[in-house]
Short mmCIF file of C-alpha atoms in Angstrom, two decimals:
data_model
loop_
_atom_site.label_atom_id
_atom_site.label_comp_id
_atom_site.label_asym_id
_atom_site.label_seq_id
_atom_site.Cartn_x
_atom_site.Cartn_y
_atom_site.Cartn_z
CA MET L 244 -15.28 -38.70 -10.32
CA ASN L 245 -16.70 -35.02 -9.81
CA ALA L 246 -15.40 -33.67 -13.09
CA LEU L 247 -17.93 -31.96 -15.15
CA VAL L 248 -19.75 -34.05 -17.84
CA LEU L 249 -21.23 -32.23 -20.88
CA ASN L 250 -23.47 -34.29 -23.24
CA CYS L 251 -22.90 -32.51 -26.51
CA PRO L 252 -26.20 -32.33 -28.16
CA GLY L 253 -26.43 -34.49 -31.51
CA SER L 254 -23.38 -36.39 -30.47
CA ALA L 255 -23.22 -39.73 -28.59
CA VAL L 256 -19.77 -38.79 -27.31
CA GLU L 257 -19.51 -37.24 -23.65
CA THR L 258 -17.08 -34.85 -23.23
CA THR L 259 -15.57 -34.56 -19.66
CA ILE L 260 -14.17 -31.33 -18.76
CA PRO L 261 -11.46 -31.13 -16.06
CA PRO L 262 -11.46 -28.80 -13.14
CA LEU L 263 -8.85 -26.73 -15.12
CA ARG L 264 -8.47 -26.70 -18.83
CA VAL L 265 -6.22 -24.13 -20.63
CA ARG L 266 -6.33 -24.07 -24.36
CA ASN L 267 -3.93 -22.18 -26.84
CA LEU L 268 -3.22 -19.59 -24.24
CA ALA L 269 -0.84 -16.98 -25.29
CA VAL L 270 0.79 -13.77 -23.30
CA SER L 271 2.80 -10.94 -24.60
CA PHE L 272 4.01 -8.07 -22.86
CA GLY L 273 4.12 -5.36 -25.75
CA ALA L 274 6.28 -6.86 -28.20
CA LYS L 275 7.76 -9.50 -25.94
CA ARG L 276 6.03 -13.03 -26.16
CA ILE L 277 6.11 -14.98 -22.93
CA PHE L 278 4.34 -17.92 -24.22
CA ASP L 279 1.74 -18.92 -26.65
CA GLY L 280 -0.18 -22.30 -27.78
CA ILE L 281 -0.22 -23.44 -24.26
CA ASP L 282 -2.66 -26.37 -23.75
CA LEU L 283 -2.88 -28.03 -20.56
CA ASP L 284 -5.55 -30.07 -18.31
CA VAL L 285 -5.43 -30.68 -14.46
CA ALA L 286 -7.70 -33.35 -13.42
CA GLU L 287 -9.92 -33.85 -10.44
CA GLY L 288 -7.71 -34.48 -7.29
CA GLU L 289 -4.53 -34.34 -9.44
CA ALA L 290 -1.03 -32.72 -8.26
CA VAL L 291 0.45 -31.10 -11.38
CA SER L 292 4.14 -29.65 -11.13
CA LEU L 293 4.95 -26.85 -13.93
CA ILE L 294 8.52 -26.52 -14.45
CA GLY L 295 10.67 -24.54 -16.61
CA GLY L 296 13.57 -21.91 -16.89
CA ASN L 297 13.56 -18.51 -15.63
CA GLY L 298 11.29 -16.20 -17.73
CA SER L 299 9.49 -19.38 -19.29
CA GLY L 300 6.25 -18.00 -18.09
CA LYS L 301 5.16 -20.28 -15.16
CA SER L 302 4.27 -17.75 -12.79
CA THR L 303 2.68 -15.59 -15.57
CA LEU L 304 0.46 -18.67 -16.47
CA LEU L 305 -0.59 -19.11 -12.95
CA ARG L 306 -1.53 -15.31 -12.76
CA CYS L 307 -3.44 -15.69 -16.12
CA ILE L 308 -5.76 -18.32 -14.51
CA VAL L 309 -6.95 -15.87 -11.80
CA ARG L 310 -6.68 -12.88 -14.22
CA LEU L 311 -3.99 -10.90 -12.45
CA VAL L 312 -2.51 -10.94 -15.98
CA GLU L 313 -4.69 -10.94 -19.02
CA PRO L 314 -3.76 -13.12 -21.80
CA THR L 315 -3.43 -12.24 -25.27
CA GLU L 316 -5.40 -15.06 -26.61
CA GLY L 317 -6.67 -18.65 -25.88
CA SER L 318 -9.25 -19.83 -23.09
CA ILE L 319 -9.23 -20.80 -19.64
CA LEU L 320 -12.15 -23.00 -18.32
CA ILE L 321 -12.60 -23.38 -14.73
CA ARG L 322 -14.98 -26.29 -14.06
CA GLY L 323 -16.28 -25.61 -17.58
CA GLN L 324 -16.56 -21.96 -17.19
CA ASP L 325 -14.51 -19.71 -19.49
CA VAL L 326 -13.12 -16.99 -17.08
CA LEU L 327 -11.55 -14.75 -19.69
CA GLY L 328 -14.91 -13.25 -20.51
CA LEU L 329 -15.85 -12.40 -16.96
CA ARG L 330 -15.88 -9.04 -15.26
CA GLY L 331 -16.78 -7.55 -11.89
CA GLU L 332 -18.95 -9.90 -9.79
CA GLY L 333 -18.86 -12.75 -12.12
CA LEU L 334 -14.77 -12.69 -12.01
CA ARG L 335 -14.92 -12.34 -8.23
CA ARG L 336 -17.27 -15.40 -8.05
CA ALA L 337 -14.66 -17.51 -10.40
CA ARG L 338 -11.78 -16.11 -8.23
CA SER L 339 -13.34 -17.21 -4.95
CA GLY L 340 -12.91 -20.98 -6.05
CA ILE L 341 -9.33 -20.73 -6.82
CA GLY L 342 -6.75 -20.69 -3.94
CA PHE L 343 -3.64 -19.08 -4.84
CA VAL L 344 -0.54 -19.31 -2.63
CA PHE L 345 2.19 -16.92 -3.83
CA GLN L 346 5.98 -17.19 -3.72
CA LYS L 347 6.34 -14.20 -1.10
CA HIS L 348 3.18 -15.18 0.68
CA ASN L 349 1.75 -11.76 0.39
CA LEU L 350 0.31 -11.41 3.89
CA VAL L 351 -0.90 -8.16 5.05
CA PRO L 352 1.93 -7.08 7.39
CA ARG L 353 0.73 -5.37 10.71
CA LEU L 354 -2.20 -7.49 11.18
CA SER L 355 -2.40 -10.83 12.94
CA ALA L 356 -1.97 -14.37 11.59
CA LEU L 357 -5.56 -14.82 12.63
CA SER L 358 -6.83 -11.70 10.65
CA ASN L 359 -4.81 -12.71 7.70
CA VAL L 360 -6.41 -16.29 7.59
CA LEU L 361 -9.84 -14.95 8.19
CA HIS L 362 -9.30 -12.83 4.77
CA GLY L 363 -9.62 -16.11 2.84
CA ALA L 364 -13.32 -15.97 3.67
CA GLN L 365 -13.67 -12.74 1.56
CA ALA L 366 -14.09 -15.19 -1.20
CA ARG L 367 -17.60 -15.97 0.15
CA ALA L 368 -18.80 -13.23 2.73
CA LYS L 369 -18.56 -9.42 2.71
CA GLY L 370 -18.58 -6.71 5.31
CA PRO L 371 -16.49 -6.10 8.53
CA GLY L 372 -16.92 -9.54 9.61
CA VAL L 373 -14.28 -10.81 7.35
CA TRP L 374 -11.99 -7.74 7.64
CA PHE L 375 -10.36 -8.15 10.94
CA GLN L 376 -10.56 -11.14 13.73
CA SER L 377 -11.90 -8.67 16.34
CA LEU L 378 -14.97 -8.07 14.31
CA ALA L 379 -15.48 -11.70 13.04
CA SER L 380 -18.28 -13.81 13.96
CA SER L 381 -17.39 -16.78 16.34
CA GLN L 382 -18.08 -19.13 13.64
CA MET L 383 -15.61 -17.43 11.34
CA ARG L 384 -13.03 -17.19 14.01
CA ASP L 385 -13.41 -20.98 14.88
CA GLU L 386 -12.98 -21.79 11.26
CA ALA L 387 -9.83 -19.62 10.91
CA MET L 388 -8.66 -21.09 14.03
CA THR L 389 -8.99 -24.61 12.75
CA TRP L 390 -6.91 -23.85 9.71
CA LEU L 391 -4.17 -22.34 11.75
CA GLU L 392 -4.22 -25.51 14.03
CA ALA L 393 -4.04 -27.40 10.65
CA VAL L 394 -0.82 -25.52 9.63
CA GLY L 395 0.48 -25.89 13.37
CA LEU L 396 0.47 -22.32 14.03
CA LEU L 397 -2.33 -21.96 16.63
CA PRO L 398 -0.03 -20.63 19.33
CA GLN L 399 0.85 -17.71 16.89
CA ALA L 400 -2.76 -16.65 16.06
CA LEU L 401 -2.46 -13.33 17.50
CA GLN L 402 0.89 -12.49 16.60
CA ARG L 403 1.71 -9.98 13.67
CA VAL L 404 2.71 -11.81 10.72
CA ASP L 405 5.92 -9.35 10.08
CA SER L 406 7.07 -11.00 13.35
CA LEU L 407 6.80 -14.42 11.89
CA SER L 408 9.58 -16.55 10.07
CA GLY L 409 9.44 -17.27 6.32
CA GLY L 410 8.24 -20.75 6.86
CA GLN L 411 5.68 -19.50 9.37
CA SER L 412 4.29 -16.76 7.00
CA GLN L 413 3.90 -19.52 4.30
CA ARG L 414 1.98 -21.47 6.60
CA VAL L 415 -0.33 -18.77 7.44
CA ALA L 416 -0.65 -18.03 3.60
CA ILE L 417 -1.70 -21.85 3.13
CA ALA L 418 -4.21 -21.51 5.93
CA ARG L 419 -5.79 -18.48 4.32
CA MET L 420 -6.09 -20.36 1.07
CA LEU L 421 -7.75 -23.08 3.05
CA MET L 422 -10.04 -20.50 4.64
CA GLN L 423 -11.25 -19.83 1.21
CA ARG L 424 -12.47 -23.48 0.70
CA PRO L 425 -11.04 -23.54 -2.99
CA LYS L 426 -11.92 -26.01 -5.54
CA LEU L 427 -8.79 -25.54 -7.35
CA VAL L 428 -5.16 -24.62 -5.94
CA LEU L 429 -2.52 -22.77 -7.60
CA VAL L 430 0.90 -22.48 -5.81
CA ASP L 431 3.69 -20.31 -7.16
CA GLU L 432 7.05 -21.43 -5.68
CA PRO L 433 6.11 -21.72 -2.32
CA ASP L 434 9.46 -23.25 -1.53
CA ALA L 435 11.77 -20.62 -3.20
CA SER L 436 12.82 -18.51 -0.22
CA LEU L 437 12.84 -21.04 2.38
CA ASP L 438 15.64 -23.37 3.56
CA PRO L 439 15.47 -26.94 2.46
CA LYS L 440 13.96 -28.47 5.40
CA THR L 441 11.33 -25.61 5.79
CA GLY L 442 10.54 -25.76 1.96
CA ARG L 443 10.03 -29.58 2.09
CA GLU L 444 7.56 -29.34 5.26
CA VAL L 445 5.73 -26.49 3.34
CA MET L 446 5.48 -28.60 0.24
CA GLU L 447 4.46 -31.71 2.15
CA LEU L 448 2.00 -29.57 4.04
CA LEU L 449 0.25 -28.43 0.76
CA HIS L 450 0.35 -31.87 -0.71
CA ARG L 451 -1.11 -33.54 2.28
CA LEU L 452 -3.94 -30.88 2.67
CA ALA L 453 -4.79 -30.82 -1.01
CA LYS L 454 -4.83 -34.68 -1.33
CA ALA L 455 -7.13 -34.82 1.90
CA LYS L 456 -9.70 -32.68 0.20
CA GLY L 457 -9.29 -34.10 -3.28
CA VAL L 458 -8.62 -30.58 -4.43
CA PRO L 459 -6.37 -30.34 -7.97
CA ILE L 460 -3.43 -28.52 -7.38
CA LEU L 461 -0.95 -26.77 -9.92
CA ILE L 462 2.47 -26.10 -8.29
CA VAL L 463 5.29 -24.14 -9.97
CA SER L 464 8.66 -25.36 -8.45
CA HIS L 465 12.38 -25.06 -8.90
CA ARG L 466 13.33 -28.06 -6.89
CA LEU L 467 13.54 -31.35 -8.69
CA GLU L 468 13.20 -33.41 -5.42
CA HIS L 469 9.98 -31.71 -4.54
CA VAL L 470 8.61 -32.03 -8.12
CA LYS L 471 9.16 -35.79 -8.21
CA SER L 472 7.80 -36.07 -4.48
CA TYR L 473 4.64 -33.88 -4.55
CA SER L 474 3.14 -34.42 -7.97
CA ASP L 475 1.24 -36.78 -10.08
CA ARG L 476 2.35 -35.23 -13.26
CA ILE L 477 4.90 -32.80 -14.55
CA ILE L 478 4.54 -30.26 -17.47
CA GLY L 479 7.50 -28.41 -18.55
CA LEU L 480 7.65 -25.22 -20.28
CA ALA L 481 10.44 -24.08 -22.68
CA SER L 482 10.62 -21.32 -25.34
CA GLY L 483 7.13 -20.17 -24.86
CA ARG L 484 5.68 -23.86 -25.36
CA VAL L 485 4.70 -26.91 -23.36
CA ALA L 486 7.71 -28.93 -23.92
CA LEU L 487 7.15 -31.83 -21.46
CA ASN L 488 3.86 -33.44 -20.07
CA VAL L 489 4.62 -36.65 -18.25
CA GLU L 490 3.35 -38.68 -15.35
CA SER L 491 5.87 -38.09 -12.63
CA GLY L 492 6.52 -41.69 -12.09
CA LEU L 493 7.36 -42.11 -15.79
CA ALA L 494 9.54 -38.80 -15.90
CA ASP L 495 13.26 -39.33 -16.99
CA PRO L 496 15.38 -37.62 -14.41
CA ALA L 497 17.80 -36.36 -16.86
CA SER L 498 15.28 -34.53 -19.05
CA LEU L 499 13.72 -33.02 -15.90
CA ARG L 500 17.08 -31.82 -14.86
CA SER L 501 17.67 -30.16 -18.15
CA PHE L 502 14.69 -27.76 -17.28
CA PHE L 503 16.13 -26.85 -13.86
CA GLU L 504 19.64 -26.38 -15.37
CA ASP L 505 18.05 -24.10 -17.85
CA ALA L 506 16.23 -22.35 -14.72
CA VAL L 507 19.63 -22.10 -12.94
CA SER L 508 21.57 -20.63 -16.01
CA MET N 95 62.57 0.22 -14.61
CA THR N 96 60.99 -2.95 -12.83
CA ASP N 97 58.11 -4.93 -14.47
CA ALA N 98 55.89 -3.71 -11.67
CA SER N 99 56.42 0.07 -12.33
CA ARG N 100 56.19 -0.62 -16.14
CA SER N 101 52.66 -2.18 -15.60
CA ILE N 102 51.15 0.77 -13.71
CA SER N 103 50.02 3.48 -15.95
CA PRO N 104 50.07 7.03 -14.79
CA ARG N 105 46.74 7.79 -12.63
CA PRO N 106 44.70 10.41 -14.43
CA ALA N 107 43.89 13.46 -12.50
CA ILE N 108 40.38 13.54 -11.24
CA PRO N 109 38.97 17.04 -11.37
CA ARG N 110 37.66 18.29 -7.74
CA PHE N 111 34.45 19.76 -9.28
CA GLU N 112 32.62 18.86 -12.52
CA ARG N 113 32.29 21.45 -15.23
CA PRO N 114 28.41 22.36 -15.40
CA SER N 115 26.80 21.70 -18.49
CA ALA N 116 25.34 24.75 -20.57
CA GLY N 117 21.92 23.85 -19.49
CA ALA N 118 22.71 23.56 -16.00
CA PHE N 119 24.73 27.00 -16.20
CA ILE N 120 21.81 28.63 -17.81
CA VAL N 121 19.42 27.39 -14.91
CA TRP N 122 21.87 28.82 -12.27
CA VAL N 123 22.11 32.34 -14.00
CA ILE N 124 18.24 32.35 -14.19
CA VAL N 125 17.88 31.30 -10.44
CA ILE N 126 20.42 33.78 -9.18
CA GLY N 127 18.91 36.53 -11.45
CA LEU N 128 15.47 35.79 -10.11
CA ALA N 129 16.63 36.06 -6.42
CA VAL N 130 18.38 39.35 -7.07
CA TRP N 131 15.50 40.82 -8.97
CA SER N 132 12.83 39.69 -6.13
CA VAL N 133 14.99 41.29 -3.41
CA GLY N 134 15.27 44.30 -5.41
CA GLY N 135 11.70 44.43 -6.23
CA VAL N 136 10.26 44.25 -2.64
CA GLY N 137 12.61 47.26 -1.79
CA LEU N 138 14.64 45.40 0.91
CA SER N 139 17.79 47.29 1.29
CA PRO N 140 20.58 47.35 4.10
CA GLU N 141 19.49 51.03 4.81
CA ARG N 142 15.88 49.86 5.57
CA LEU N 143 16.80 47.00 7.59
CA ALA N 144 19.27 49.12 9.83
CA ARG N 145 16.44 51.52 10.32
CA GLY N 146 14.05 48.75 11.09
CA LEU N 147 15.96 46.99 13.64
CA PRO N 148 16.10 49.91 16.34
CA ALA N 149 12.14 50.06 15.86
CA LEU N 150 11.73 46.24 16.47
CA GLY N 151 13.88 46.65 19.46
CA GLY N 152 11.63 49.42 20.66
CA ILE N 153 8.59 47.19 20.24
CA LEU N 154 10.21 44.26 22.06
CA ASN N 155 11.24 46.63 24.86
CA ARG N 156 7.50 47.70 25.13
CA MET N 157 6.41 44.05 25.28
CA PHE N 158 8.18 43.30 28.48
CA PRO N 159 7.12 42.60 30.89
CA PRO N 160 4.01 40.91 29.50
CA ASP N 161 0.70 42.09 30.83
CA LEU N 162 -1.38 39.17 32.55
CA GLU N 163 -4.47 41.30 33.35
CA ARG N 164 -6.25 39.66 30.38
CA LEU N 165 -5.06 36.45 30.78
CA PRO N 166 -8.15 34.67 31.60
CA GLN N 167 -9.70 36.02 28.44
CA ILE N 168 -6.63 35.03 26.48
CA LEU N 169 -6.68 31.50 27.86
CA TRP N 170 -10.40 31.32 26.82
CA SER N 171 -9.83 32.47 23.44
CA LEU N 172 -6.78 30.04 23.28
CA LEU N 173 -9.17 27.10 24.10
CA VAL N 174 -11.38 28.20 21.27
CA THR N 175 -8.43 28.33 18.96
CA PHE N 176 -7.49 24.77 20.00
CA GLN N 177 -11.02 23.52 19.53
CA MET N 178 -11.31 25.09 16.04
CA ALA N 179 -8.00 23.32 15.28
CA ALA N 180 -9.05 19.98 16.46
CA ALA N 181 -12.67 20.04 14.91
CA GLY N 182 -11.21 21.30 11.50
CA ALA N 183 -8.34 18.86 11.45
CA VAL N 184 -10.54 16.00 12.47
CA LEU N 185 -13.45 16.71 10.08
CA GLY N 186 -10.72 17.42 7.20
CA LEU N 187 -8.98 14.03 8.04
CA ILE N 188 -12.34 12.15 7.93
CA LEU N 189 -13.25 13.71 4.55
CA ALA N 190 -9.76 13.71 3.26
CA PHE N 191 -9.58 9.77 3.40
CA PRO N 192 -12.42 8.88 0.93
CA LEU N 193 -11.16 11.59 -1.34
CA ALA N 194 -7.64 10.22 -1.27
CA ALA N 195 -8.82 6.58 -1.81
CA LEU N 196 -10.51 8.03 -5.00
CA ALA N 197 -7.30 10.01 -6.13
CA ALA N 198 -4.93 6.90 -5.50
CA GLU N 199 -3.54 5.03 -8.39
CA GLY N 200 -4.31 1.44 -8.22
CA VAL N 201 -7.27 2.12 -5.57
CA SER N 202 -9.40 4.52 -7.57
CA PRO N 203 -12.05 3.06 -9.64
CA HIS N 204 -11.56 4.89 -12.80
CA PRO N 205 -8.85 7.07 -14.19
CA VAL N 206 -11.58 9.95 -14.78
CA VAL N 207 -12.38 9.57 -11.10
CA ARG N 208 -8.96 9.65 -10.15
CA GLN N 209 -8.19 13.01 -12.00
CA ALA N 210 -11.03 14.61 -10.65
CA ALA N 211 -10.19 13.75 -7.04
CA ARG N 212 -6.71 14.88 -7.74
CA ALA N 213 -7.72 18.24 -9.14
CA LEU N 214 -10.08 18.75 -5.96
CA ILE N 215 -7.36 18.13 -3.71
CA ALA N 216 -4.99 20.25 -5.53
CA LEU N 217 -7.45 23.30 -5.29
CA PHE N 218 -7.87 22.66 -1.57
CA ARG N 219 -4.11 22.33 -0.94
CA THR N 220 -2.98 25.32 -3.30
CA VAL N 221 -5.37 27.86 -1.96
CA PRO N 222 -3.93 29.23 1.37
CA ASP N 223 -6.23 28.64 4.49
CA LEU N 224 -6.15 32.47 5.09
CA VAL N 225 -8.14 32.96 1.83
CA TRP N 226 -10.42 29.98 2.61
CA ALA N 227 -11.04 32.03 6.02
CA LEU N 228 -11.95 35.09 4.18
CA LEU N 229 -14.23 33.20 2.04
CA PHE N 230 -16.01 31.56 5.05
CA VAL N 231 -16.06 34.49 6.92
CA ILE N 232 -18.32 36.06 4.14
CA ALA N 233 -20.48 32.85 3.86
CA VAL N 234 -21.11 31.99 7.50
CA GLY N 235 -20.04 35.15 9.46
CA LEU N 236 -17.43 36.25 11.93
CA GLY N 237 -16.23 33.68 14.55
CA PRO N 238 -15.02 30.08 15.05
CA PRO N 239 -17.23 28.27 12.62
CA ALA N 240 -15.57 30.05 9.77
CA GLY N 241 -12.05 28.94 11.08
CA VAL N 242 -13.33 25.33 11.51
CA LEU N 243 -14.41 25.18 7.86
CA ALA N 244 -11.23 26.93 6.68
CA ILE N 245 -9.03 24.53 8.69
CA MET N 246 -11.11 21.49 7.42
CA VAL N 247 -10.73 22.60 3.68
CA ASP N 248 -7.08 23.04 4.12
CA LYS N 249 -6.49 19.58 5.77
CA ILE N 250 -8.61 18.08 3.14
CA GLY N 251 -5.80 19.28 0.61
CA PHE N 252 -3.07 18.59 2.86
CA ALA N 253 -3.92 15.24 4.12
CA GLY N 254 -5.65 13.98 0.99
CA ARG N 255 -2.37 14.02 -0.95
CA PHE N 256 -0.46 12.53 1.64
CA PHE N 257 -3.11 9.85 2.21
CA ALA N 258 -3.06 9.18 -1.38
CA GLU N 259 0.78 8.85 -1.71
CA ALA N 260 0.85 6.57 1.14
CA MET N 261 -2.01 4.36 -0.38
CA GLU N 262 0.04 4.25 -3.53
CA GLU N 263 3.16 3.22 -1.89
CA THR N 264 1.89 0.09 -0.02
CA ASP N 265 3.16 -3.28 -1.10
CA LYS N 266 1.15 -4.53 -4.07
CA GLY N 267 1.51 -8.28 -3.07
CA PRO N 268 -1.29 -8.28 -0.37
CA ARG N 269 -3.51 -6.38 -2.72
CA GLU N 270 -3.09 -8.93 -5.22
CA ALA N 271 -3.57 -11.81 -2.83
CA LEU N 272 -6.99 -10.41 -1.81
CA SER N 273 -7.94 -9.73 -5.41
CA ALA N 274 -6.96 -13.10 -6.36
CA LEU N 275 -9.21 -14.76 -3.97
CA GLY N 276 -12.20 -12.68 -4.82
CA ALA N 277 -12.05 -9.81 -2.34
CA SER N 278 -14.32 -6.70 -3.27
CA ARG N 279 -12.41 -3.38 -3.86
CA ILE N 280 -13.51 -2.16 -0.41
CA ASP N 281 -12.18 -5.26 1.27
CA VAL N 282 -8.81 -4.74 -0.45
CA LEU N 283 -8.88 -1.20 0.62
CA VAL N 284 -9.52 -1.79 4.18
CA CYS N 285 -7.71 -4.99 4.55
CA ALA N 286 -4.71 -4.79 2.38
CA ILE N 287 -4.13 -0.97 2.01
CA VAL N 288 -5.05 0.84 5.06
CA PRO N 289 -3.17 -1.71 7.58
CA GLN N 290 -0.06 -0.88 5.54
CA ALA N 291 -0.51 2.84 5.09
CA MET N 292 -1.60 3.22 8.74
CA PRO N 293 2.05 4.64 10.17
CA SER N 294 1.95 7.16 7.28
CA PHE N 295 -1.76 7.88 8.12
CA ILE N 296 -1.02 8.47 11.82
CA ALA N 297 2.04 10.71 11.21
CA THR N 298 0.04 12.62 8.68
CA SER N 299 -2.94 13.26 10.84
CA LEU N 300 -0.74 14.17 13.86
CA PHE N 301 0.97 16.79 11.62
CA SER N 302 -2.21 17.84 10.26
CA LEU N 303 -3.22 18.66 13.75
CA GLU N 304 0.07 20.63 14.92
CA LYS N 305 -0.42 22.39 11.46
CA ALA N 306 -4.04 23.44 12.10
CA VAL N 307 -2.99 24.74 15.83
CA ARG N 308 -0.48 27.05 14.17
CA GLY N 309 -2.95 27.91 11.34
CA SER N 310 -5.88 28.66 13.44
CA VAL N 311 -3.99 31.47 15.21
CA ILE N 312 -3.41 33.45 11.99
CA LEU N 313 -7.20 32.78 11.01
CA GLY N 314 -8.25 34.72 13.88
CA LEU N 315 -6.49 37.79 12.25
CA VAL N 316 -9.20 38.02 9.66
CA GLY N 317 -11.96 37.34 11.99
CA ALA N 318 -12.29 33.59 12.05
CA GLY N 319 -12.37 33.40 15.76
CA GLY N 320 -9.90 32.20 18.61
CA VAL N 321 -6.81 33.99 20.11
CA GLY N 322 -5.69 35.57 16.73
CA VAL N 323 -8.67 38.15 17.24
CA GLU N 324 -7.12 39.01 20.75
CA LEU N 325 -3.73 39.32 19.01
CA LYS N 326 -5.10 41.59 16.10
CA VAL N 327 -6.80 43.85 18.96
CA ALA N 328 -3.81 43.98 20.95
CA PHE N 329 -1.61 45.24 18.14
CA ASP N 330 -4.40 47.68 16.89
CA LEU N 331 -4.27 49.22 20.42
CA PHE N 332 -0.62 49.39 20.72
CA ALA N 333 -0.97 47.05 23.70
CA TYR N 334 2.39 45.33 23.13
CA SER N 335 2.63 43.93 26.65
CA THR N 336 -0.63 42.21 26.42
CA ALA N 337 0.15 40.86 22.64
CA ALA N 338 3.49 39.24 24.52
CA THR N 339 1.35 37.48 26.80
CA ILE N 340 -0.93 36.16 23.68
CA ILE N 341 2.24 35.27 21.82
CA ILE N 342 3.80 33.44 24.92
CA CYS N 343 0.56 31.46 25.44
CA ILE N 344 0.35 30.49 21.80
CA PHE N 345 3.92 29.45 21.94
CA LEU N 346 3.21 27.10 24.89
CA LEU N 347 0.00 25.94 23.19
CA VAL N 348 1.94 24.91 20.00
CA LEU N 349 4.64 23.44 22.29
CA VAL N 350 2.21 21.23 24.13
CA VAL N 351 0.38 19.98 20.97
CA GLU N 352 3.74 19.19 19.43
CA GLN N 353 5.22 17.20 22.39
CA GLY N 354 1.80 15.37 22.75
CA SER N 355 1.65 14.33 19.06
CA ASN N 356 5.33 13.33 19.44
CA TRP N 357 4.42 11.21 22.25
CA ILE N 358 1.29 9.70 20.42
CA ARG N 359 3.33 9.00 17.38
CA ARG N 360 5.99 7.10 19.42
CA LYS N 361 3.29 5.15 21.08
CA LEU N 362 1.18 4.22 17.93
CA ILE N 363 3.83 3.96 15.17
#
């Protein structure tokens, strides 16, 4: 168990802090409340699916964790460190340990797959060596090629990403995330704009790579079969609250479906 | 009457033109009034135009055939004009880039910095290059250096605005992705913004060069060097056939630069 263990002074009780701990988190955009009182933990090596209807705040919750959205209140502990108080270099350092795979992959068009993967190293290195593959050191290039190979895109290394298919682009985004060497992975509907077969392949790849490295992963998905197949635990959001928190093996299909029907409606 | 005809209500007549609102009507009156007032104010009358056309015809008549006696000197001045334009444009574009980054929303480090950079770009853009040339002729003396500086400042204003707009219009997704993984502000600018804005940067840069070549001819008229000086001297001495040679040379230079930049645009974008 790699989870951080804190010995509380004056207490005989050991408090184990999981890699991701969210407490009493709230987000409002002006007068519009997105969610509040959100508590959730993701344990070491655990795959957790986040489900809920459209507008329930799943993506916003993920974006809060990397501070792309500022929460109204609450705390987010990444391996024991509260990220909400961080600024500048401290925030950069905290973000560098969190891999984020976006719904629309968010790759840089006009650049090659290899350069896009190389960008993942900006989490730990600075300067021209992590800007473009042509300027990168042999070691960096080799590592980026290794991850492209892991996602099955070695032949497309020098191809521009705007010429790749949706599934291939999502794989490049996964390779970029792996290049980051993350200690926590957040995934926002990677299967949303992909056909069922490609979506399943992408989810399988993510699941396999995360499990192989023992990295905890929090996934937002709108596909019931993916949620059941690729997660250890399922958390459901409804009316701005955590309405479900269950091990995936014990999840009642009917209650899960109600979250997805809500999403469709 | 059948059921079908009863169910169809008469189609309302749709007016061909919309009646303008009171506000629109007032704006139109102001615009037309301003145009009439301006034309009257500058003393442009049909009689004056009628008198001017034969005089223009006379000048054109004296321009042809063009006098090629000073062609070598004219070509040399034309080369200086091109060098002035190229040097001014390149220096202007180089300096425009960081200023544009400071002026672009979402890229600039602070709103105060952004406003200051925008104000500087607006100043460089709104003051005509001819005025900058007059200032630099006083500052650094007659000749091409003054022209280069005038073109440089003008291009900082011109390209700075378009570079900033191009940066602002880039897709925010890649920027967010790099920010989320801990990339620095410089990394995001170089890796996510510049590649996306590159087609726009290239188009603006080539247009700046074309504009600089056209502008550099005029700058010579106020002593900022190049073929403009030759043109002014030719007109001052009523050597219209020499002026015709200079105008044809300028036309060919502008044409070559425009065709060249079109070719580069097609190859790079």
